[in-house]
Coordinates of C-alpha atoms in Angstrom, one line a residue:
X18 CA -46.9 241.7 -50.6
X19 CA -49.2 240.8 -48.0
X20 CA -48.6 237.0 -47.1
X21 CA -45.8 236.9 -46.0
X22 CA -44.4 233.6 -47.9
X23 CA -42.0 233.0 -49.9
X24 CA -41.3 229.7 -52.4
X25 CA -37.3 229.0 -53.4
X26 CA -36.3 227.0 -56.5
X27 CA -32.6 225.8 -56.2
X28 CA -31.8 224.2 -59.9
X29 CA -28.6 222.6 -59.7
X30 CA -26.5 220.5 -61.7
X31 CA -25.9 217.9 -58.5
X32 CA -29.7 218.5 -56.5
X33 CA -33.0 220.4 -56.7
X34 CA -33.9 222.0 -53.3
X35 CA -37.8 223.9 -53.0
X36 CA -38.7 225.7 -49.7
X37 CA -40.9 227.6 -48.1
X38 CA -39.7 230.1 -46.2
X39 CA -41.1 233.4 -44.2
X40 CA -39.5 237.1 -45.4
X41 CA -37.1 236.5 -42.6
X42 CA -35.6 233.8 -43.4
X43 CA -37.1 230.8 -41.5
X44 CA -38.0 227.5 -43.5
X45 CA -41.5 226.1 -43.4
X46 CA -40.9 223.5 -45.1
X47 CA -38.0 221.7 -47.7
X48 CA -37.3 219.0 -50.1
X49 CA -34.0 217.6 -51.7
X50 CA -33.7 215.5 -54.7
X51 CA -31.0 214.4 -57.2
X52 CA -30.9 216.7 -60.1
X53 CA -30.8 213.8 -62.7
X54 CA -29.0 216.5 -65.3
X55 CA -28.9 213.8 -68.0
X56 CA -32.8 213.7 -68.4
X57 CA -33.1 217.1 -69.8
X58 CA -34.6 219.9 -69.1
X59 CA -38.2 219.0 -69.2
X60 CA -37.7 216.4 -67.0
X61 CA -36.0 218.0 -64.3
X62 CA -38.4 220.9 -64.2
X63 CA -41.7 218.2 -64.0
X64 CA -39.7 216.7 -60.8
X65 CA -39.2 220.6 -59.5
X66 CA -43.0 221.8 -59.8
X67 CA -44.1 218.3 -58.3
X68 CA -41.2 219.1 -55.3
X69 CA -43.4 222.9 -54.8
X70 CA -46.7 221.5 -55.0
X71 CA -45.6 219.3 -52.0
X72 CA -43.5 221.5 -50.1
X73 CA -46.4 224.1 -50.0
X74 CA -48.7 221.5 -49.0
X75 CA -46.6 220.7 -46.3
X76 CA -45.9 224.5 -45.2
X77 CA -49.8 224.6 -44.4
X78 CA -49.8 227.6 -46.9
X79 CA -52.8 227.5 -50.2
X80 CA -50.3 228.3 -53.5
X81 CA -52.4 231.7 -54.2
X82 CA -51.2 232.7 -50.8
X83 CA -47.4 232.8 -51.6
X84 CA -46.1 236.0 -52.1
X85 CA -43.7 235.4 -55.2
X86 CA -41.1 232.6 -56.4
X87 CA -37.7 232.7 -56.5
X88 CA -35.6 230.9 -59.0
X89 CA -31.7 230.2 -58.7
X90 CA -30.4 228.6 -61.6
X91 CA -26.8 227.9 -63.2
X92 CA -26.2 230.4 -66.7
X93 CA -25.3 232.5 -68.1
X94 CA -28.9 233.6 -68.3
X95 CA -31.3 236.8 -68.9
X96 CA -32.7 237.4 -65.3
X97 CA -35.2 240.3 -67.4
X98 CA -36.7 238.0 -69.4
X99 CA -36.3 234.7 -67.0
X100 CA -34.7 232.7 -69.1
X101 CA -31.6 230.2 -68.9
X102 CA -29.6 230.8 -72.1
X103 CA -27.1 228.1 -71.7
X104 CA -26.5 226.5 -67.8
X105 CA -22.9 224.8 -68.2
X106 CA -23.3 222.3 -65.8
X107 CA -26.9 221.3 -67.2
X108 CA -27.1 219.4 -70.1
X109 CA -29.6 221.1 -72.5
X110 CA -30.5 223.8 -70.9
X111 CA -30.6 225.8 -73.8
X112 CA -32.9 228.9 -74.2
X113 CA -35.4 227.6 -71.5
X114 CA -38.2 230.6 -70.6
X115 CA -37.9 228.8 -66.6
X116 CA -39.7 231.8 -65.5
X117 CA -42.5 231.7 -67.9
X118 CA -43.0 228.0 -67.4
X119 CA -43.0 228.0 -63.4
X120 CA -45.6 231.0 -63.4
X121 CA -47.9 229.2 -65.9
X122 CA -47.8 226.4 -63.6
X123 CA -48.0 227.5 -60.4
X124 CA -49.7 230.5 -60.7
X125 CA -47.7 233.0 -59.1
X126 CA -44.9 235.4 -59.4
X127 CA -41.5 234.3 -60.4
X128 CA -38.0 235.9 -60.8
X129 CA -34.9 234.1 -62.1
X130 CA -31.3 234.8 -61.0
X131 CA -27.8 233.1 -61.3
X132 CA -27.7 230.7 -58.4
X133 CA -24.4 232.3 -57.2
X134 CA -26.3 235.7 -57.5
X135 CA -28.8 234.3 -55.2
X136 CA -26.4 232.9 -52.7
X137 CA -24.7 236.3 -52.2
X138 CA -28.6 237.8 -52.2
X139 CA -29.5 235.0 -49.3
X140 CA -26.0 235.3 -47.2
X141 CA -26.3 239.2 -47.8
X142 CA -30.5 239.1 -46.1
X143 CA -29.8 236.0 -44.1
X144 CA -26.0 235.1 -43.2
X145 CA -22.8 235.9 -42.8
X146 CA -23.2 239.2 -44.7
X147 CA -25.9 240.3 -42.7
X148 CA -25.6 244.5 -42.1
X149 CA -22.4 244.7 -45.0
X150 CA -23.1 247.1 -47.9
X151 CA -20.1 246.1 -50.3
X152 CA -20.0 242.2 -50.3
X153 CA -18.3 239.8 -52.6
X154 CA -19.5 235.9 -52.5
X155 CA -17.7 233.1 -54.2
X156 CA -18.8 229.4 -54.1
X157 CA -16.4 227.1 -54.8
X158 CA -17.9 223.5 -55.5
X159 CA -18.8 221.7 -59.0
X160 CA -17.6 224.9 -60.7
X161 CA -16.7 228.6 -59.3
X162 CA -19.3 231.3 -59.2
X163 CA -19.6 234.8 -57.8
X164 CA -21.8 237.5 -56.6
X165 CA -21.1 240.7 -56.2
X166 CA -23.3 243.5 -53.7
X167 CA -21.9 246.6 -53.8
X168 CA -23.9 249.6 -51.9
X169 CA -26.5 247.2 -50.7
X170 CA -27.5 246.0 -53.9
X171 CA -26.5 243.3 -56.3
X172 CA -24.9 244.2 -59.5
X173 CA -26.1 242.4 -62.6
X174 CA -23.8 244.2 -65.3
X175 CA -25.1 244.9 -68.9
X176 CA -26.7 241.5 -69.5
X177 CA -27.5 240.3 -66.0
X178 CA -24.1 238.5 -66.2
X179 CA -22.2 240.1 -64.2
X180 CA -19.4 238.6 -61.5
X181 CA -18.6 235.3 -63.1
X182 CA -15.8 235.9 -60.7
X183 CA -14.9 231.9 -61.3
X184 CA -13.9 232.9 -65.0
X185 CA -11.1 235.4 -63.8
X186 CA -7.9 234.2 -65.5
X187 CA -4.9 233.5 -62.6
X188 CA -2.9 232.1 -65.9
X189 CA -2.7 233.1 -69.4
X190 CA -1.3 229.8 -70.6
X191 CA -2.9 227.6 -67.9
X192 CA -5.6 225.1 -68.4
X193 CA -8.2 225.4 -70.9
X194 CA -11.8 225.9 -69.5
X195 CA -15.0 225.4 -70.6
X196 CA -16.2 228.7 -70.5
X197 CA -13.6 229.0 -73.6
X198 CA -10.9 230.6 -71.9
X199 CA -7.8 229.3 -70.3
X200 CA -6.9 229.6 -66.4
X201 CA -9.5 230.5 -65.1
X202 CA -10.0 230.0 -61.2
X203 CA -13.3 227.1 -61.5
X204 CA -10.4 225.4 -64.5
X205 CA -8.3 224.8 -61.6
X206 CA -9.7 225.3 -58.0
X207 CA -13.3 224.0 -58.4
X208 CA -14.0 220.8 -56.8
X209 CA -14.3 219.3 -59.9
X210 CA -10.9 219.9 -61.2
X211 CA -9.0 219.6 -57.9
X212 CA -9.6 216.2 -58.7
X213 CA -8.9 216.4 -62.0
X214 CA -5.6 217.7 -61.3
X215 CA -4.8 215.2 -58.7
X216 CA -5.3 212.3 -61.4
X217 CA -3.3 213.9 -63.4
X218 CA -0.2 213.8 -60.3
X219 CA -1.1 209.7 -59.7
X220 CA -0.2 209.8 -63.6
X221 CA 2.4 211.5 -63.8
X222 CA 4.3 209.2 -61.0
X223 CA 5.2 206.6 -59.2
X224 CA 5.0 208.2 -55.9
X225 CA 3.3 206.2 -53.4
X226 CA 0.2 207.7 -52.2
X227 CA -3.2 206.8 -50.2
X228 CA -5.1 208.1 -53.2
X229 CA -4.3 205.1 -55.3
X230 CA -6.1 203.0 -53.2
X231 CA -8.9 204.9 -54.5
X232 CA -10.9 204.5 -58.3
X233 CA -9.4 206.6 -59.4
X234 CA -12.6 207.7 -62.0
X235 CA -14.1 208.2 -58.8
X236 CA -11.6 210.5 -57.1
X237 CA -13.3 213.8 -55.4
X238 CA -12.2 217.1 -53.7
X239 CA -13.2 215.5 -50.8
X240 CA -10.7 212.7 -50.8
X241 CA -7.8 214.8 -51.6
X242 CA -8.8 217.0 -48.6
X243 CA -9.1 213.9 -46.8
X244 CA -5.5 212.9 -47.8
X245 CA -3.6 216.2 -46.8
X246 CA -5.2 215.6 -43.5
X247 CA -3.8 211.9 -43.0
X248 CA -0.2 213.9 -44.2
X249 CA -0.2 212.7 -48.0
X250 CA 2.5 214.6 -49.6
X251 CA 0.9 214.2 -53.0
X252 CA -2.5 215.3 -51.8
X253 CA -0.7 218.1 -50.0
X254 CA 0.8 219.5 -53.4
X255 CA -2.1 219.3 -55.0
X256 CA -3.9 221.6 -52.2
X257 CA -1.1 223.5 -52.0
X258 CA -1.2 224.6 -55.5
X259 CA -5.1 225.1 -55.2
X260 CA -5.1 227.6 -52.4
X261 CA -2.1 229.3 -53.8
X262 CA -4.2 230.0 -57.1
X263 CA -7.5 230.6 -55.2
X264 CA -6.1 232.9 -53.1
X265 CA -4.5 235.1 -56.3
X266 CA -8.2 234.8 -57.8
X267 CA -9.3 236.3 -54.3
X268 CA -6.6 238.9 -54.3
X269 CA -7.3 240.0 -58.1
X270 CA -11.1 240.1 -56.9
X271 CA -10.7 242.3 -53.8
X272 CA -8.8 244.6 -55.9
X273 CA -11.4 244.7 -58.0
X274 CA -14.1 245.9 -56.1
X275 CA -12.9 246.7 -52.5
X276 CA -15.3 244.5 -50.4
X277 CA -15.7 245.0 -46.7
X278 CA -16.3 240.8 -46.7
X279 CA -15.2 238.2 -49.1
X280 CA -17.9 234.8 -48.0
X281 CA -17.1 232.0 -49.8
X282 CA -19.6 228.8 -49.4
X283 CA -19.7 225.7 -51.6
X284 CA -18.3 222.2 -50.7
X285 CA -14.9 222.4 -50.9
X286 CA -15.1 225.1 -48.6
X287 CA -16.1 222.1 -46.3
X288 CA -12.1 221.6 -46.1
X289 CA -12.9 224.5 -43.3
X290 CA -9.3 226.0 -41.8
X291 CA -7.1 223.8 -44.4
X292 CA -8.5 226.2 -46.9
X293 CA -9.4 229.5 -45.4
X294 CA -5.9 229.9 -43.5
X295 CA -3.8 229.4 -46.8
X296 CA -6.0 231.6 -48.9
X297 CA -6.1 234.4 -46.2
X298 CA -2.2 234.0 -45.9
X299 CA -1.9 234.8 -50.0
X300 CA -4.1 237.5 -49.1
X301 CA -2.2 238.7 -46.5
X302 CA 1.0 238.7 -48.4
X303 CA 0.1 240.4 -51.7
X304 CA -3.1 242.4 -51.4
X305 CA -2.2 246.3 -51.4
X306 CA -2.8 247.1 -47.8
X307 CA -5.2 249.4 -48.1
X308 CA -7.6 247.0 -49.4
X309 CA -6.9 243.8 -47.3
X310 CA -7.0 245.7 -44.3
X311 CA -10.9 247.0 -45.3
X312 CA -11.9 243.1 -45.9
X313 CA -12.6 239.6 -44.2
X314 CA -12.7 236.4 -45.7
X315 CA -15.5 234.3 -43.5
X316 CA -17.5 231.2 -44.6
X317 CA -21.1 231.1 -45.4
X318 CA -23.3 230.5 -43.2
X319 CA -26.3 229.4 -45.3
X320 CA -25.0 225.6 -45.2
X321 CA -27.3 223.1 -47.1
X322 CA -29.8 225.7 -47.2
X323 CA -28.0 228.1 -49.2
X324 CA -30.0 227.5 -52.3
X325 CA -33.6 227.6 -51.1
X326 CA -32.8 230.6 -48.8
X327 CA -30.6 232.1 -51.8
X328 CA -33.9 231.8 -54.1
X329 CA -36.1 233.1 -51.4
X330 CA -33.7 236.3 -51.3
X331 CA -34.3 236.2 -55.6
X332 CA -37.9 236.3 -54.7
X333 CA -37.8 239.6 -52.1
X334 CA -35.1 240.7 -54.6
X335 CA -37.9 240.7 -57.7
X336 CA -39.0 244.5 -57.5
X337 CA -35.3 245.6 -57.6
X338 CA -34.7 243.0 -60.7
X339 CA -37.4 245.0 -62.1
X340 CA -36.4 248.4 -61.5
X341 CA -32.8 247.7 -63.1
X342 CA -35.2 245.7 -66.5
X343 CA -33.3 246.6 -69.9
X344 CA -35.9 249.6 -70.6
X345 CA -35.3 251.2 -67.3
X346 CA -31.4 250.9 -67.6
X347 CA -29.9 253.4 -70.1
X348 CA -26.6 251.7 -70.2
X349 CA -28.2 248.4 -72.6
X350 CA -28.6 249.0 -76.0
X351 CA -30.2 245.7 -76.7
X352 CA -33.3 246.1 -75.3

């Protein structure tokens, strides 16, 4: 690679973000836009390609002198063969060659990965992981994702699906969740369902509250954080509860895989100490020793950027993807 740029593809289910952004992590140049999920697929990816053409325009760098794209996208997905097989929080996003499509149309490089892969790849070249070899990252915001870096290198697993750490189960009879299995961390501790849960409390009771001056079809994370702050004690349950089970999800994790750093980004981590004191307390009180004592538990640091810079580490990430293909990788029998 000799130029030296880089172009990141955030696809989420809220917002697109493109970039262009050097090798060391310094944006050129950015875009936001609503995702608009319920227009499909096709749609979404038109409005991503016009968001590149521009943001490359306005980085002062021709597209034939971009080094490679990088692609962070909801899945599960085959990073191999750039495909999204099925992104939960996307409405038909179905079998969708991304990869294939963004090359033909841009005329470069591409690599695909799992957008939380990609924000443990970015905080790991760029962030709060910066210099730490065995890294776990976990976003909690629309839903719970993961990424795991053990040795200094992400781990995919068999299928490149590897560390959907918000689908480990904290309760065997707990809520159902859409990944078809029931209590998993994202079914109770993602943004999305904090909320839920606290509907579910203003249902359940007469209990005065500040939340029911709220719609309550309208009711976010953010204004059950809000209400623990002002001293709600129905809010305060309902957090309570959260960073008790997100904090056994962290504890089953670190057990798991024995991280140096657990960095956890997404917007409910916006909440700031009111949820990173309370999980590091459950931590604290039921990790085996010699594993908490080996780990932190920090914030991102990536902010709003941590999709574009996440896909620009997919992009420098690419020749590793490729080394670890299906053919290469003696463990895969599907290939």
């Amino acid at each position: 690679m000799s130029g030296g740029r880089l172009l990141g593809i955030d696809i989420g289910g809220t917002k697109l973000a493109v970039g262009v952004a050097t090798r060391d992590g310094t944006v050129l140049a950015e875009r936001v836009a609503p995702s608009e999920a319920r227009e499909g697929p096709d749609a979404m990816i038109g409005r991503v390609l016009d968001m590149a053409r521009s943001v490359v325009d306005e980085a002062g760098v021709a597209m034939d002198q971009l080094d490679a794209v990088g692609i962070a996208c909801g899945g599960p997905l085959d990073p191999w063969r750039g495909v999204v097989l099925n992104a939960l929080n996307n409405p038909g996003w179905i079998d969708i060659p991304i990869v294939r499509r963004v090359e033909e149309a841009l005329g470069r490089p591409a690599y695909l990965d799992n957008d939380a892969n990609a924000a443990a790849l970015g905080e790991h070249r760029f962030g709060a992981g910066r210099g730490v070899d065995q890294l776990v990252y976990l976003t909690v915001s629309t839903g719970v994702g993961g990424g795991v870096i053990l040795d200094g290198r992400l781990r995919r697993g068999a299928n490149g699906n590897a560390a959907e750490l918000g689908h480990v189960s904290i309760d065997y009879r707990g809520r159902p969740c859409h990944c078809g299995s029931v209590g998993c961390i994202e079914a109770s501790c993602s943004g999305t369902n904090i909320a839920v849960r606290a509907r579910e409390a203003l249902a359940a009771t007469g209990e005065a509250s500040s939340l029911r001056n709220l719609p309550t079809e309208r009711l976010t994370a953010a204004d059950v954080t809000a209400a623990v702050r002002d001293g709600d004690p129905l809010a305060r349950r309902v957090w309570d509860e959260t960073t008790e089970m997100l904090g056994a999800g962290i504890v089953s994790i670190i057990h798991a895989f024995n991280p140096q750093l657990v960095v956890m980004g997404g917007g409910v981590t916006r909440a700031g100490d009111l949820l990173f004191e309370p999980v590091r307390r459950v931590v604290e009180e039921r990790a085996m020793p010699w594993l908490r004592d080996a780990v932190r538990i920090v914030p991102a640091e990536l902010g709003e950027r941590t999709g574009i810079l996440g896909a620009v580490a997919v992009a420098l990430d690419g020749p590793d993807l490729a080394a670890t293909s299906p053919s290469t990788n003696p463990g895969r029998t599907d290939a």
